């Protein structure tokens, strides 16, 4: 069928994605545009009075953005030479700020009219050009020098103006008045104006939308090198699938299906599926039936276990059936010369100009490729796996998403593409890929490179699994991950915990997350929901257990901040009666291939004494509030401090919480051993510090 490379459509960001040189912006002193003196209501919406008109307002915005661009593009006309670049956001005008900065003329011409904490003030003569440009410093008079910690310092005439322009604000409002036969003006960004260095923090100007990390400012203005607000502009262009050889490669370290799929083939398969989802989300106008309705779709990623499910044996004869059904997309394609071979999924994809949908989003006609389109746009699907082999001189491929699809039904549910993270309502998919307009899965990784799996994905699978008993799913839904967010929107797992109430969870003092209020932290619930635990305006309460070897209390009770936007929907009740000797405990286990929820036997006291005998830091005390257990190996043991241990016998159909994993043994011969803090002896403490909110049963 038609090669996707022959279609007229691909999701791609407008010219903003192309690369420009640092000198793309003209580097010269700004020239003040002419403005008339006729006052106007602020952009026909807000009446503030004064002499401002919309050309004045725009010139105030333009001059600030111009100076930010001169830095971002490393203009070489400054007195100090070429400055360090930076990643700035583009400023816009605010009528509300204009209203806020409104003033009355000083009683006398000699009265002070100077810049204050948040308001920039100046006086100039009357003239028919923009006062904001005339008040700007000359580039050749400005000295910007390297300071400490990558910050820049400024000196020279009107350096105060530079601090106002380069403040990290995103809005500006100004008020202009005729006072004592001169023009007085005041501007504010609503933020404090720095009175000393640093001027700005060095960085890299944006060259594409991907360089704009603030989800509210997703577009890179390529001329200015500044990130700006707005809907991402999209057009439809013709993609070209890169050549890819039939090179069998293992899907992952622990999954080798024997498929002829290479890693590149897998990547192109995912890429093609997401492109088609992007065509819909961004209403590509190249379909035969015209511009489609948009949708809020999730981004596909590859799953090696699904590749195993798609595995097949060659049909016995060339004419034997190899057809698509409601679970598997099946494809047969002619082989190609190795030097010219392209991805089979791209080759099999239909051309957009051949695709026609009725108003109900049902495909019209039984053209070859409608099964692939239905498979690709199945909104229940979030992962794909494919198996490829040569049969009877042709390429045979089977793919599955693990979800049923039906090409006789509507392809998708209409909605709005995501523009920001807040537009992604499905748990587990909170990040908006602003290029594609698709909600993306977040990833939780470890600082240990040998643990290559996604902990949130494994916990989410357990929380949502249809093949697990409700008590086990409830345990997973109540398991908490404490994490730090990375620049690429992934998360690094720092510790685990257990939700024990709507506003409380337990973890351990020995867990490795920052407890000293210096780092933003996030709490991830059931692997699918992520919320700030400690950030600007969000500050949890932490109650620490008292250290006593005989009454082991490696516990932190965390109460969510009153300003926290969430509560725990699922949580574990605490068992007031201690478990018997050698009762099994359900807990979390890490190994190089993934994370499991399994039942383990805690060790008898005598064995724990032997296990911790050589530990230089911890003495194991028999008949105390501590217990101990063993992991299969030491991979991940230190990361599991704070994780829950629940009883296997069920109370009211749910597990109850028995203990919290504590610190790892420091004995090199027993570094897969860990301590446990029993909770039954600590019930009084929990009730007390939670002011009765947390109870034991």
PDB file of N, CA and C in Angstrom, residues 350-412:
ATOM      1  N   UNK A 350      -1.627   4.097   5.728  1.00  0.00           N
ATOM      2  CA  UNK A 350      -2.353   4.706   4.608  1.00  0.00           C
ATOM      3  C   UNK A 350      -1.976   6.173   4.420  1.00  0.00           C
ATOM      4  N   UNK A 351      -2.151   6.671   3.210  1.00  0.00           N
ATOM      5  CA  UNK A 351      -1.952   8.092   2.937  1.00  0.00           C
ATOM      6  C   UNK A 351      -3.140   8.872   3.490  1.00  0.00           C
ATOM      7  N   UNK A 352      -2.877  10.026   4.075  1.00  0.00           N
ATOM      8  CA  UNK A 352      -3.961  10.790   4.678  1.00  0.00           C
ATOM      9  C   UNK A 352      -5.008  11.206   3.659  1.00  0.00           C
ATOM     10  N   UNK A 353      -4.592  11.470   2.418  1.00  0.00           N
ATOM     11  CA  UNK A 353      -5.565  11.899   1.423  1.00  0.00           C
ATOM     12  C   UNK A 353      -6.502  10.775   0.999  1.00  0.00           C
ATOM     13  N   UNK A 354      -6.206   9.547   1.433  1.00  0.00           N
ATOM     14  CA  UNK A 354      -7.102   8.415   1.155  1.00  0.00           C
ATOM     15  C   UNK A 354      -8.067   8.137   2.303  1.00  0.00           C
ATOM     16  N   UNK A 355      -7.842   8.775   3.450  1.00  0.00           N
ATOM     17  CA  UNK A 355      -8.632   8.460   4.639  1.00  0.00           C
ATOM     18  C   UNK A 355      -9.851   9.364   4.722  1.00  0.00           C
ATOM     19  N   UNK A 356     -11.002   8.739   4.782  1.00  0.00           N
ATOM     20  CA  UNK A 356     -12.257   9.480   4.859  1.00  0.00           C
ATOM     21  C   UNK A 356     -13.062   8.965   6.043  1.00  0.00           C
ATOM     22  N   UNK A 357     -13.457   9.903   6.910  1.00  0.00           N
ATOM     23  CA  UNK A 357     -14.286   9.574   8.067  1.00  0.00           C
ATOM     24  C   UNK A 357     -15.598  10.320   7.968  1.00  0.00           C
ATOM     25  N   UNK A 358     -16.686   9.675   8.429  1.00  0.00           N
ATOM     26  CA  UNK A 358     -17.959  10.389   8.488  1.00  0.00           C
ATOM     27  C   UNK A 358     -17.986  11.256   9.744  1.00  0.00           C
ATOM     28  N   UNK A 359     -19.014  12.081   9.933  1.00  0.00           N
ATOM     29  CA  UNK A 359     -19.044  12.979  11.105  1.00  0.00           C
ATOM     30  C   UNK A 359     -18.968  12.252  12.446  1.00  0.00           C
ATOM     31  N   UNK A 360     -19.314  10.960  12.451  1.00  0.00           N
ATOM     32  CA  UNK A 360     -19.236  10.185  13.691  1.00  0.00           C
ATOM     33  C   UNK A 360     -17.882   9.512  13.871  1.00  0.00           C
ATOM     34  N   UNK A 361     -16.921   9.876  13.013  1.00  0.00           N
ATOM     35  CA  UNK A 361     -15.553   9.370  13.091  1.00  0.00           C
ATOM     36  C   UNK A 361     -15.457   7.882  12.797  1.00  0.00           C
ATOM     37  N   UNK A 362     -16.372   7.392  11.950  1.00  0.00           N
ATOM     38  CA  UNK A 362     -16.304   6.008  11.476  1.00  0.00           C
ATOM     39  C   UNK A 362     -15.713   6.033  10.073  1.00  0.00           C
ATOM     40  N   UNK A 363     -14.772   5.121   9.798  1.00  0.00           N
ATOM     41  CA  UNK A 363     -14.113   5.093   8.504  1.00  0.00           C
ATOM     42  C   UNK A 363     -15.111   4.783   7.397  1.00  0.00           C
ATOM     43  N   UNK A 364     -14.979   5.489   6.289  1.00  0.00           N
ATOM     44  CA  UNK A 364     -15.818   5.261   5.114  1.00  0.00           C
ATOM     45  C   UNK A 364     -15.036   4.412   4.125  1.00  0.00           C
ATOM     46  N   UNK A 365     -15.624   3.309   3.703  1.00  0.00           N
ATOM     47  CA  UNK A 365     -14.951   2.443   2.738  1.00  0.00           C
ATOM     48  C   UNK A 365     -14.016   1.473   3.414  1.00  0.00           C
ATOM     49  N   UNK A 366     -13.763   0.383   2.753  1.00  0.00           N
ATOM     50  CA  UNK A 366     -12.912  -0.676   3.315  1.00  0.00           C
ATOM     51  C   UNK A 366     -11.552  -0.657   2.626  1.00  0.00           C
ATOM     52  N   UNK A 367     -10.895   0.510   2.653  1.00  0.00           N
ATOM     53  CA  UNK A 367      -9.599   0.633   1.997  1.00  0.00           C
ATOM     54  C   UNK A 367      -8.539  -0.097   2.797  1.00  0.00           C
ATOM     55  N   UNK A 368      -7.492  -0.494   2.124  1.00  0.00           N
ATOM     56  CA  UNK A 368      -6.415  -1.194   2.795  1.00  0.00           C
ATOM     57  C   UNK A 368      -5.661  -0.206   3.686  1.00  0.00           C
ATOM     58  N   UNK A 369      -5.701  -0.429   4.950  1.00  0.00           N
ATOM     59  CA  UNK A 369      -5.076   0.487   5.894  1.00  0.00           C
ATOM     60  C   UNK A 369      -6.033   0.928   6.973  1.00  0.00           C
ATOM     61  N   UNK A 370      -7.359   0.643   6.798  1.00  0.00           N
ATOM     62  CA  UNK A 370      -8.282   1.069   7.851  1.00  0.00           C
ATOM     63  C   UNK A 370      -8.081   0.280   9.137  1.00  0.00           C
ATOM     64  N   UNK A 371      -7.616  -0.982   9.014  1.00  0.00           N
ATOM     65  CA  UNK A 371      -7.340  -1.748  10.227  1.00  0.00           C
ATOM     66  C   UNK A 371      -6.168  -1.143  11.003  1.00  0.00           C
ATOM     67  N   UNK A 372      -5.132  -0.693  10.283  1.00  0.00           N
ATOM     68  CA  UNK A 372      -3.982  -0.070  10.942  1.00  0.00           C
ATOM     69  C   UNK A 372      -4.390   1.230  11.623  1.00  0.00           C
ATOM     70  N   UNK A 373      -5.266   2.010  10.971  1.00  0.00           N
ATOM     71  CA  UNK A 373      -5.690   3.272  11.554  1.00  0.00           C
ATOM     72  C   UNK A 373      -6.516   3.036  12.814  1.00  0.00           C
ATOM     73  N   UNK A 374      -7.420   2.069  12.780  1.00  0.00           N
ATOM     74  CA  UNK A 374      -8.213   1.742  13.968  1.00  0.00           C
ATOM     75  C   UNK A 374      -7.318   1.234  15.094  1.00  0.00           C
ATOM     76  N   UNK A 375      -6.349   0.417  14.738  1.00  0.00           N
ATOM     77  CA  UNK A 375      -5.386  -0.101  15.711  1.00  0.00           C
ATOM     78  C   UNK A 375      -4.601   1.046  16.345  1.00  0.00           C
ATOM     79  N   UNK A 376      -4.156   1.978  15.534  1.00  0.00           N
ATOM     80  CA  UNK A 376      -3.315   3.086  15.983  1.00  0.00           C
ATOM     81  C   UNK A 376      -4.068   4.077  16.849  1.00  0.00           C
ATOM     82  N   UNK A 377      -5.326   4.358  16.505  1.00  0.00           N
ATOM     83  CA  UNK A 377      -6.084   5.389  17.203  1.00  0.00           C
ATOM     84  C   UNK A 377      -6.935   4.849  18.348  1.00  0.00           C
ATOM     85  N   UNK A 378      -6.802   3.575  18.667  1.00  0.00           N
ATOM     86  CA  UNK A 378      -7.530   2.999  19.792  1.00  0.00           C
ATOM     87  C   UNK A 378      -7.144   3.757  21.067  1.00  0.00           C
ATOM     88  N   UNK A 379      -8.061   4.542  21.608  1.00  0.00           N
ATOM     89  CA  UNK A 379      -7.708   5.427  22.724  1.00  0.00           C
ATOM     90  C   UNK A 379      -7.481   4.684  24.031  1.00  0.00           C
ATOM     91  N   UNK A 380      -7.855   3.395  24.079  1.00  0.00           N
ATOM     92  CA  UNK A 380      -7.558   2.590  25.254  1.00  0.00           C
ATOM     93  C   UNK A 380      -6.092   2.154  25.279  1.00  0.00           C
ATOM     94  N   UNK A 381      -5.456   2.171  24.114  1.00  0.00           N
ATOM     95  CA  UNK A 381      -4.082   1.674  23.993  1.00  0.00           C
ATOM     96  C   UNK A 381      -3.077   2.725  24.450  1.00  0.00           C
ATOM     97  N   UNK A 382      -2.058   2.273  25.152  1.00  0.00           N
ATOM     98  CA  UNK A 382      -0.966   3.157  25.567  1.00  0.00           C
ATOM     99  C   UNK A 382       0.403   2.545  25.274  1.00  0.00           C
ATOM    100  N   UNK A 383       0.414   1.250  24.908  1.00  0.00           N
ATOM    101  CA  UNK A 383       1.669   0.556  24.636  1.00  0.00           C
ATOM    102  C   UNK A 383       1.478  -0.343  23.424  1.00  0.00           C
ATOM    103  N   UNK A 384       2.582  -0.700  22.783  1.00  0.00           N
ATOM    104  CA  UNK A 384       2.523  -1.584  21.622  1.00  0.00           C
ATOM    105  C   UNK A 384       3.738  -2.515  21.644  1.00  0.00           C
ATOM    106  N   UNK A 385       3.546  -3.695  21.111  1.00  0.00           N
ATOM    107  CA  UNK A 385       4.645  -4.634  20.915  1.00  0.00           C
ATOM    108  C   UNK A 385       4.424  -5.361  19.600  1.00  0.00           C
ATOM    109  N   UNK A 386       5.481  -5.582  18.819  1.00  0.00           N
ATOM    110  CA  UNK A 386       5.353  -6.195  17.494  1.00  0.00           C
ATOM    111  C   UNK A 386       6.395  -7.306  17.317  1.00  0.00           C
ATOM    112  N   UNK A 387       6.009  -8.313  16.564  1.00  0.00           N
ATOM    113  CA  UNK A 387       6.895  -9.425  16.242  1.00  0.00           C
ATOM    114  C   UNK A 387       7.023  -9.500  14.731  1.00  0.00           C
ATOM    115  N   UNK A 388       8.251  -9.649  14.244  1.00  0.00           N
ATOM    116  CA  UNK A 388       8.523  -9.616  12.803  1.00  0.00           C
ATOM    117  C   UNK A 388       9.389 -10.809  12.421  1.00  0.00           C
ATOM    118  N   UNK A 389       8.984 -11.504  11.335  1.00  0.00           N
ATOM    119  CA  UNK A 389       9.845 -12.567  10.800  1.00  0.00           C
ATOM    120  C   UNK A 389       9.614 -12.695   9.301  1.00  0.00           C
ATOM    121  N   UNK A 390      10.572 -13.330   8.618  1.00  0.00           N
ATOM    122  CA  UNK A 390      10.456 -13.600   7.187  1.00  0.00           C
ATOM    123  C   UNK A 390       9.756 -14.935   6.989  1.00  0.00           C
ATOM    124  N   UNK A 391       8.701 -14.926   6.182  1.00  0.00           N
ATOM    125  CA  UNK A 391       7.942 -16.142   5.874  1.00  0.00           C
ATOM    126  C   UNK A 391       7.649 -16.163   4.375  1.00  0.00           C
ATOM    127  N   UNK A 392       8.019 -17.231   3.730  1.00  0.00           N
ATOM    128  CA  UNK A 392       7.710 -17.415   2.306  1.00  0.00           C
ATOM    129  C   UNK A 392       8.196 -16.236   1.458  1.00  0.00           C
ATOM    130  N   UNK A 393       9.392 -15.716   1.817  1.00  0.00           N
ATOM    131  CA  UNK A 393      10.001 -14.648   1.031  1.00  0.00           C
ATOM    132  C   UNK A 393       9.407 -13.272   1.261  1.00  0.00           C
ATOM    133  N   UNK A 394       8.547 -13.116   2.276  1.00  0.00           N
ATOM    134  CA  UNK A 394       7.951 -11.813   2.573  1.00  0.00           C
ATOM    135  C   UNK A 394       8.112 -11.495   4.063  1.00  0.00           C
ATOM    136  N   UNK A 395       7.850 -10.220   4.396  1.00  0.00           N
ATOM    137  CA  UNK A 395       7.927  -9.771   5.783  1.00  0.00           C
ATOM    138  C   UNK A 395       6.544  -9.901   6.426  1.00  0.00           C
ATOM    139  N   UNK A 396       6.463 -10.690   7.483  1.00  0.00           N
ATOM    140  CA  UNK A 396       5.227 -10.861   8.241  1.00  0.00           C
ATOM    141  C   UNK A 396       5.400 -10.170   9.597  1.00  0.00           C
ATOM    142  N   UNK A 397       4.423  -9.342   9.956  1.00  0.00           N
ATOM    143  CA  UNK A 397       4.486  -8.659  11.247  1.00  0.00           C
ATOM    144  C   UNK A 397       3.138  -8.770  11.955  1.00  0.00           C
ATOM    145  N   UNK A 398       3.177  -9.006  13.269  1.00  0.00           N
ATOM    146  CA  UNK A 398       1.985  -8.970  14.115  1.00  0.00           C
ATOM    147  C   UNK A 398       2.246  -8.006  15.262  1.00  0.00           C
ATOM    148  N   UNK A 399       1.269  -7.143  15.540  1.00  0.00           N
ATOM    149  CA  UNK A 399       1.400  -6.156  16.613  1.00  0.00           C
ATOM    150  C   UNK A 399       0.171  -6.226  17.519  1.00  0.00           C
ATOM    151  N   UNK A 400       0.382  -5.923  18.792  1.00  0.00           N
ATOM    152  CA  UNK A 400      -0.735  -5.840  19.726  1.00  0.00           C
ATOM    153  C   UNK A 400      -0.493  -4.715  20.722  1.00  0.00           C
ATOM    154  N   UNK A 401      -1.587  -4.119  21.160  1.00  0.00           N
ATOM    155  CA  UNK A 401      -1.533  -3.129  22.240  1.00  0.00           C
ATOM    156  C   UNK A 401      -2.079  -3.724  23.531  1.00  0.00           C
ATOM    157  N   UNK A 402      -2.524  -4.976  23.449  1.00  0.00           N
ATOM    158  CA  UNK A 402      -3.152  -5.602  24.608  1.00  0.00           C
ATOM    159  C   UNK A 402      -4.586  -5.151  24.805  1.00  0.00           C
ATOM    160  N   UNK A 403      -5.107  -4.309  23.889  1.00  0.00           N
ATOM    161  CA  UNK A 403      -6.474  -3.790  23.965  1.00  0.00           C
ATOM    162  C   UNK A 403      -7.227  -4.162  22.686  1.00  0.00           C
ATOM    163  N   UNK A 404      -8.507  -4.451  22.820  1.00  0.00           N
ATOM    164  CA  UNK A 404      -9.323  -4.786  21.639  1.00  0.00           C
ATOM    165  C   UNK A 404      -9.646  -3.527  20.848  1.00  0.00           C
ATOM    166  N   UNK A 405      -9.758  -3.686  19.527  1.00  0.00           N
ATOM    167  CA  UNK A 405     -10.143  -2.554  18.681  1.00  0.00           C
ATOM    168  C   UNK A 405     -11.135  -3.032  17.627  1.00  0.00           C
ATOM    169  N   UNK A 406     -11.950  -2.113  17.120  1.00  0.00           N
ATOM    170  CA  UNK A 406     -13.020  -2.446  16.186  1.00  0.00           C
ATOM    171  C   UNK A 406     -13.139  -1.318  15.173  1.00  0.00           C
ATOM    172  N   UNK A 407     -12.786  -1.605  13.894  1.00  0.00           N
ATOM    173  CA  UNK A 407     -12.784  -0.533  12.894  1.00  0.00           C
ATOM    174  C   UNK A 407     -14.172  -0.190  12.378  1.00  0.00           C
ATOM    175  N   UNK A 408     -15.209  -0.861  12.888  1.00  0.00           N
ATOM    176  CA  UNK A 408     -16.583  -0.493  12.500  1.00  0.00           C
ATOM    177  C   UNK A 408     -17.162   0.542  13.457  1.00  0.00           C
ATOM    178  N   UNK A 409     -16.433   0.861  14.527  1.00  0.00           N
ATOM    179  CA  UNK A 409     -16.914   1.810  15.527  1.00  0.00           C
ATOM    180  C   UNK A 409     -16.144   3.124  15.413  1.00  0.00           C
ATOM    181  N   UNK A 410     -16.619   4.180  16.093  1.00  0.00           N
ATOM    182  CA  UNK A 410     -15.880   5.450  16.046  1.00  0.00           C
ATOM    183  C   UNK A 410     -14.421   5.264  16.439  1.00  0.00           C
ATOM    184  N   UNK A 411     -13.550   5.957  15.738  1.00  0.00           N
ATOM    185  CA  UNK A 411     -12.117   5.799  15.954  1.00  0.00           C
ATOM    186  C   UNK A 411     -11.660   6.345  17.305  1.00  0.00           C
ATOM    187  N   UNK A 412     -12.319   7.408  17.756  1.00  0.00           N
ATOM    188  CA  UNK A 412     -11.873   8.050  18.992  1.00  0.00           C
ATOM    189  C   UNK A 412     -12.989   8.958  19.500  1.00  0.00           C
TER     190      UNK A 412
END
